[in-house]
GROMACS .gro file of C-alpha atoms in nm:
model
  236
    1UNK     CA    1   0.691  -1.227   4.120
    2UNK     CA    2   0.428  -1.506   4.183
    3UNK     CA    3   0.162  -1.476   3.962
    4UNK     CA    4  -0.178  -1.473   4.133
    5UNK     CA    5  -0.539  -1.463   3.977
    6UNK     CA    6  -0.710  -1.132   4.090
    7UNK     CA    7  -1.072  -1.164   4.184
    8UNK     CA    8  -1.247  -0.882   3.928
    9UNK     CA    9  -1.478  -0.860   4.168
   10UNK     CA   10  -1.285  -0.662   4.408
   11UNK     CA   11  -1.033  -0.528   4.133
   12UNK     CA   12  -1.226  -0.365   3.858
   13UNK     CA   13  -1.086  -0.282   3.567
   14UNK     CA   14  -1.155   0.024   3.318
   15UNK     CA   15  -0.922   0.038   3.014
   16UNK     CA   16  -0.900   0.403   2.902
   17UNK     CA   17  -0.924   0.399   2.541
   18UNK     CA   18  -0.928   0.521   2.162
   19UNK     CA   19  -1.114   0.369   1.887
   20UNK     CA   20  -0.792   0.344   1.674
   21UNK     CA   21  -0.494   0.339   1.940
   22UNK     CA   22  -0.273   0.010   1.886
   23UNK     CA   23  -0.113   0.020   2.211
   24UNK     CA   24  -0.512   0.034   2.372
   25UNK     CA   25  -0.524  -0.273   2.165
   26UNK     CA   26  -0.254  -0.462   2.321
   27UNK     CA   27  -0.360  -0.409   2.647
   28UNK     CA   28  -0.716  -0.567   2.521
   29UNK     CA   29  -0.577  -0.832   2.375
   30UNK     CA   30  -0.391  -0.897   2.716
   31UNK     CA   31  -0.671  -0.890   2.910
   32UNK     CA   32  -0.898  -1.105   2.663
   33UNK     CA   33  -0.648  -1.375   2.670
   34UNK     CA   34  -0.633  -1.357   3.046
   35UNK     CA   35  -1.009  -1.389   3.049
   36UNK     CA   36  -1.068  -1.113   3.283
   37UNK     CA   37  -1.393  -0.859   3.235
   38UNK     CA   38  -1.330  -0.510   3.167
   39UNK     CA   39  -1.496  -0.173   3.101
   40UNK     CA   40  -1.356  -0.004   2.808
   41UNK     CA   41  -1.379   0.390   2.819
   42UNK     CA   42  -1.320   0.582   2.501
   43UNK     CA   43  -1.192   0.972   2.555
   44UNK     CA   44  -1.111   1.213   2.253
   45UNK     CA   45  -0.752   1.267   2.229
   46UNK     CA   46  -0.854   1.630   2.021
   47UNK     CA   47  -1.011   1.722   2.311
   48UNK     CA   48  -0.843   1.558   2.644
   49UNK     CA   49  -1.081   1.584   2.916
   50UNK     CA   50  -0.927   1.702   3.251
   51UNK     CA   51  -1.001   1.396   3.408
   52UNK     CA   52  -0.774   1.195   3.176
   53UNK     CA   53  -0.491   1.473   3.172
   54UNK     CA   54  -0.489   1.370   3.534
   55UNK     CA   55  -0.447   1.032   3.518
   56UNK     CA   56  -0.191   0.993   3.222
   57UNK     CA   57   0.092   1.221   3.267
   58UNK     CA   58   0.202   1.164   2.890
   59UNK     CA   59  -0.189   1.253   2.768
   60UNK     CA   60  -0.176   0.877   2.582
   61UNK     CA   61  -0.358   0.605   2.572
   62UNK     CA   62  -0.403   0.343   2.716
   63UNK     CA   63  -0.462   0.365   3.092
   64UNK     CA   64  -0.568   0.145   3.281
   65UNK     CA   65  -0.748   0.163   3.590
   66UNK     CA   66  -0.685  -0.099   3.902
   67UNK     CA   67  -0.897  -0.026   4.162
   68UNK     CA   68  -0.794   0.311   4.314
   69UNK     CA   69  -0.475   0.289   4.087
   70UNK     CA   70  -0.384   0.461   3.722
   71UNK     CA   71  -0.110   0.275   3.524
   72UNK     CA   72  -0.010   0.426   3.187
   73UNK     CA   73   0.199   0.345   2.886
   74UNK     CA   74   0.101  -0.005   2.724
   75UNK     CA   75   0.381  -0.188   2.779
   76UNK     CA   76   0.432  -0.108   3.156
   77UNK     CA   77   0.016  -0.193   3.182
   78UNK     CA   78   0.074  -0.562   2.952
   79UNK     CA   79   0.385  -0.646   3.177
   80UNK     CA   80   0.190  -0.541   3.506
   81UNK     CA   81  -0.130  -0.807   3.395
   82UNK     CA   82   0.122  -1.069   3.313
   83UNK     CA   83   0.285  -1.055   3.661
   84UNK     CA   84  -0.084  -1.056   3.777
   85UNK     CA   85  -0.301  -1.247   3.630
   86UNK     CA   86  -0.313  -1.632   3.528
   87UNK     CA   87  -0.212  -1.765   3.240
   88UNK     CA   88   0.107  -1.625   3.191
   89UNK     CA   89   0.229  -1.485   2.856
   90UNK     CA   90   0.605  -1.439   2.899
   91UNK     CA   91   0.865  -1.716   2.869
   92UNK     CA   92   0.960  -1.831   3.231
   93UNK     CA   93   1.327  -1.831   3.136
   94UNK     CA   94   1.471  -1.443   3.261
   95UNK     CA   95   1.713  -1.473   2.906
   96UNK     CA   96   1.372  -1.557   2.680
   97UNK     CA   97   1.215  -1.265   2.824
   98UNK     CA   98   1.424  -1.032   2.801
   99UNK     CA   99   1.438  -1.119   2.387
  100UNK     CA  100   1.079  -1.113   2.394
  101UNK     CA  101   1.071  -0.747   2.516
  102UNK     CA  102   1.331  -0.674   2.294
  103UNK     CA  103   1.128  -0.805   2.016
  104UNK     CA  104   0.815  -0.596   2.187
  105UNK     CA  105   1.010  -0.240   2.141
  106UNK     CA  106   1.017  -0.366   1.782
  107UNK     CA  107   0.705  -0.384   1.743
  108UNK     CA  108   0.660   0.011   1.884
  109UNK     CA  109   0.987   0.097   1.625
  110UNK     CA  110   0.736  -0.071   1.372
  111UNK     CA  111   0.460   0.168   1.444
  112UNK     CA  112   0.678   0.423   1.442
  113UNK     CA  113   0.786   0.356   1.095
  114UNK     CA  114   0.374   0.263   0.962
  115UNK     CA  115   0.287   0.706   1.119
  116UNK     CA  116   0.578   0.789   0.863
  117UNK     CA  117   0.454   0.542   0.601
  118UNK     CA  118   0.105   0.754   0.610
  119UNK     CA  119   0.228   1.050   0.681
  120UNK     CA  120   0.497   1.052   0.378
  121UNK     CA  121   0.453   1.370   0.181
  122UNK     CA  122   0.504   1.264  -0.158
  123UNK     CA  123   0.521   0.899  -0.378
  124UNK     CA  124   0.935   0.915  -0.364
  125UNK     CA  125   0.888   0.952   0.087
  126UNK     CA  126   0.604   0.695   0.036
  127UNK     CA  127   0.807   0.439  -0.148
  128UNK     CA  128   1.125   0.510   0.072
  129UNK     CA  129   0.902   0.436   0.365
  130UNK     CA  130   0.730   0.112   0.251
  131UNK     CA  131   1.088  -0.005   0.185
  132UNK     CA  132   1.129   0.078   0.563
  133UNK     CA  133   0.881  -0.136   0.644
  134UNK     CA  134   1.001  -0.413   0.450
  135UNK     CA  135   1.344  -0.430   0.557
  136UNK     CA  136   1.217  -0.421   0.914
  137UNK     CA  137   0.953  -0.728   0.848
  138UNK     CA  138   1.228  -0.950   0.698
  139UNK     CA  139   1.454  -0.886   1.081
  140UNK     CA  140   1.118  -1.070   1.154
  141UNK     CA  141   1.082  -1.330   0.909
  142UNK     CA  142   1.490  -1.413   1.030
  143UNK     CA  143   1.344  -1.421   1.403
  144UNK     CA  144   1.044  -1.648   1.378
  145UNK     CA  145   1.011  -2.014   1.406
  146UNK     CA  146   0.796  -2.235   1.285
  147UNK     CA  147   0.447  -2.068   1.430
  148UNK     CA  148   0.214  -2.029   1.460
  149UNK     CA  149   0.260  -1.774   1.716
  150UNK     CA  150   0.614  -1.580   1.752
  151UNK     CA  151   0.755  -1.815   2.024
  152UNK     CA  152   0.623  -2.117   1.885
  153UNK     CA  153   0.301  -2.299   2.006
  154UNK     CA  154   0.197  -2.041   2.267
  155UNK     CA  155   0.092  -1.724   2.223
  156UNK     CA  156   0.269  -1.470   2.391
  157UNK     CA  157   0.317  -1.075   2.478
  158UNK     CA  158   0.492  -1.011   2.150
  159UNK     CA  159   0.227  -1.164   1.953
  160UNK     CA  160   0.008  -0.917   2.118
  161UNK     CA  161   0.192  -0.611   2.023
  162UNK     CA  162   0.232  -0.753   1.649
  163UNK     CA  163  -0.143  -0.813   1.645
  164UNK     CA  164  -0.268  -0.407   1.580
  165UNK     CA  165   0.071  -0.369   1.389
  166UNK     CA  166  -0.009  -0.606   1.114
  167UNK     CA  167  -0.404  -0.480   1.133
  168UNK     CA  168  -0.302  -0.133   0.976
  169UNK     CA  169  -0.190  -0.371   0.682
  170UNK     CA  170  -0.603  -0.471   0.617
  171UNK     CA  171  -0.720  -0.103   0.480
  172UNK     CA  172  -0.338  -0.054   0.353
  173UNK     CA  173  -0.431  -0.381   0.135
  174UNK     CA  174  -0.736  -0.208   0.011
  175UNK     CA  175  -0.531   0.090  -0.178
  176UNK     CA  176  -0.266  -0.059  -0.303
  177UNK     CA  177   0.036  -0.313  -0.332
  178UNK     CA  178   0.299  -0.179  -0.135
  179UNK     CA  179   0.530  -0.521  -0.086
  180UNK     CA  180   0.592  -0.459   0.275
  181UNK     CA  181   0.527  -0.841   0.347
  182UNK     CA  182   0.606  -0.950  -0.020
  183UNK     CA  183   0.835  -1.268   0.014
  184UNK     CA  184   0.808  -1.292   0.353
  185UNK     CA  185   0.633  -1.664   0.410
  186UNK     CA  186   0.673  -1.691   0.830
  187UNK     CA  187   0.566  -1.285   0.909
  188UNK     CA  188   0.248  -1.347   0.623
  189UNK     CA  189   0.156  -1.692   0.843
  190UNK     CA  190   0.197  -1.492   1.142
  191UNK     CA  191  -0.044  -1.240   1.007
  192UNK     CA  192  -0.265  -1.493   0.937
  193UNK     CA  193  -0.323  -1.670   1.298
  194UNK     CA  194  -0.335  -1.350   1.448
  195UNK     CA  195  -0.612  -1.239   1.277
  196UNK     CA  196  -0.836  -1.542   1.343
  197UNK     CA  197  -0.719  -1.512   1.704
  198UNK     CA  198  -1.077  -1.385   1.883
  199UNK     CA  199  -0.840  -1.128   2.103
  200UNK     CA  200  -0.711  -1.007   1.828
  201UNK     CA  201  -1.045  -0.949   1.623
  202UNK     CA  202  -1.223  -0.843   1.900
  203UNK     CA  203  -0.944  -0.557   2.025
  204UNK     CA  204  -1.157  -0.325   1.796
  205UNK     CA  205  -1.508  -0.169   1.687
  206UNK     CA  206  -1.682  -0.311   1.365
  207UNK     CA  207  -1.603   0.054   1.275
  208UNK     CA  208  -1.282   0.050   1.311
  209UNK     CA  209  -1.152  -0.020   0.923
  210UNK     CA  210  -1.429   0.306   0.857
  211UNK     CA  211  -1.238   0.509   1.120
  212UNK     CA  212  -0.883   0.453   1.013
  213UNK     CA  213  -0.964   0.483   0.635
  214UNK     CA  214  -1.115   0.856   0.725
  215UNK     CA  215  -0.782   0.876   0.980
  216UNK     CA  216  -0.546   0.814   0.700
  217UNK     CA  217  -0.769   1.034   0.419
  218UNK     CA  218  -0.730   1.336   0.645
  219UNK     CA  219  -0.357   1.330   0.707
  220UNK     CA  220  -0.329   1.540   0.297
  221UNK     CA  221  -0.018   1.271   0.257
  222UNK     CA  222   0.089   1.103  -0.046
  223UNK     CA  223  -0.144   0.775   0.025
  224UNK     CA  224  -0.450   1.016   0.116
  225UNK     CA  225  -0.384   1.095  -0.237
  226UNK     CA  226  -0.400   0.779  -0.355
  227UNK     CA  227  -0.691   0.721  -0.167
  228UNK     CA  228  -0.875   0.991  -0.340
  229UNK     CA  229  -0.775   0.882  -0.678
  230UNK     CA  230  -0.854   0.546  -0.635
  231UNK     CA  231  -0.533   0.438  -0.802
  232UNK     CA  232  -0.319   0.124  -0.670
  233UNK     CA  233   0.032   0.231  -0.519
  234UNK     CA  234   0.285  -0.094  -0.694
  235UNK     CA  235   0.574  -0.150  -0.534
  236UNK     CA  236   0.900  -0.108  -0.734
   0.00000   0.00000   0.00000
């Protein structure tokens, strides 16, 4: 599909939004580097109103709103401004693509495994799942190249789904050493340029290192704990 450059104008945009959703900050970070203005709209997944329930079948965030249209799920929204909007984040080659969605679903696997990391009920699940993390971060260290962004010299759509994944990894930092990124010199340098990347910064609230440290203290897991007592988790 041809890529044109939609007048905001006549297509506003509203991204549908919570404070500490990392798939919300994709989509931000998408439309920051496409330098497009857009109205961010905070709801409170405890309480969905009905208005939201309507537009997002899955009751997730993001959504994004095109004109009279509703698009959910952040990949389908990222992939939808990149066949949009100018300048274009995914490899022109159909091959290149396709790894860098592969390398995208990663990213969500990622996340997945980070909820279980903060969610693990005791130190043995906690360590188990920090080695999780690990072992997934080094398929990464094998895929990257030599930066700064995943592809090379462009940034691209993967970089923006890796941005909010290695953001969790700022308050983790600040309770302990878990060695998910410990001798890992290519994902650490990654980190790095993606969080002086303005889109990146700017895909949350000043707050947001507040919210997630009272997110994570009220899940009563095993790094809650550690939270409350103030002690360092060490890696083995």
């Amino acid at each position: 599909m041809e890529r044109i450059d939609m007048n905001p104008a006549s297509e506003p945009l509203v991204l549908v939004s919570h404070p500490l959703c990392p798939y919300v900050q994709r989509a931000a970070i998408v439309l920051m580097e496409k330098g497009v203005p857009f109205e961010r709209r905070d709801v409170d997944l405890a309480h969905k109103p009905r208005w939201f329930l309507e537009l997002s079948p899955l009751g997730k965030t993001p959504v994004l709103l095109a004109g009279g249209d509703a698009i959910f799920e952040s990949a389908v929204i990222c992939e939808y401004l990149d066949e949009t909007l100018l300048p274009p984040l995914h490899p022109r080659d159909a091959l290149q693509r396709a790894r860098h969605r592969a390398w995208m679903e990663f990213g969500s696997a990622l996340l997945n495994a980070i909820a279980a990391f903060y969610n693990a009920p005791d130190e043995a699940a906690l360590a188990a799942r920090a080695a999780d993390i690990r072992a997934r971060f080094a398929r990464v260290e094998a895929a990257l190249g030599d930066g700064p962004w995943f592809a090379g010299p462009e940034l691209g759509l993967v970089d923006a789904v890796f941005g909010p994944v290695f953001r969790y990894f700022d308050v983790f930092d600040t309770i302990g050493d878990f060695g998910c990124l410990e001798g890992l010199p290519k994902v650490c340098a990654w980190r790095a340029a993606l969080a002086g990347r303005p889109s990146v910064r700017e895909a949350v609230g000043p707050e947001y290192p507040e919210l997630l440290s009272e997110f994570l203290w009220g899940r009563g897991s095993a790094l809650a704990r550690r939270m409350g007592a103030g002690t360092p988790v060490l890696a083995d």
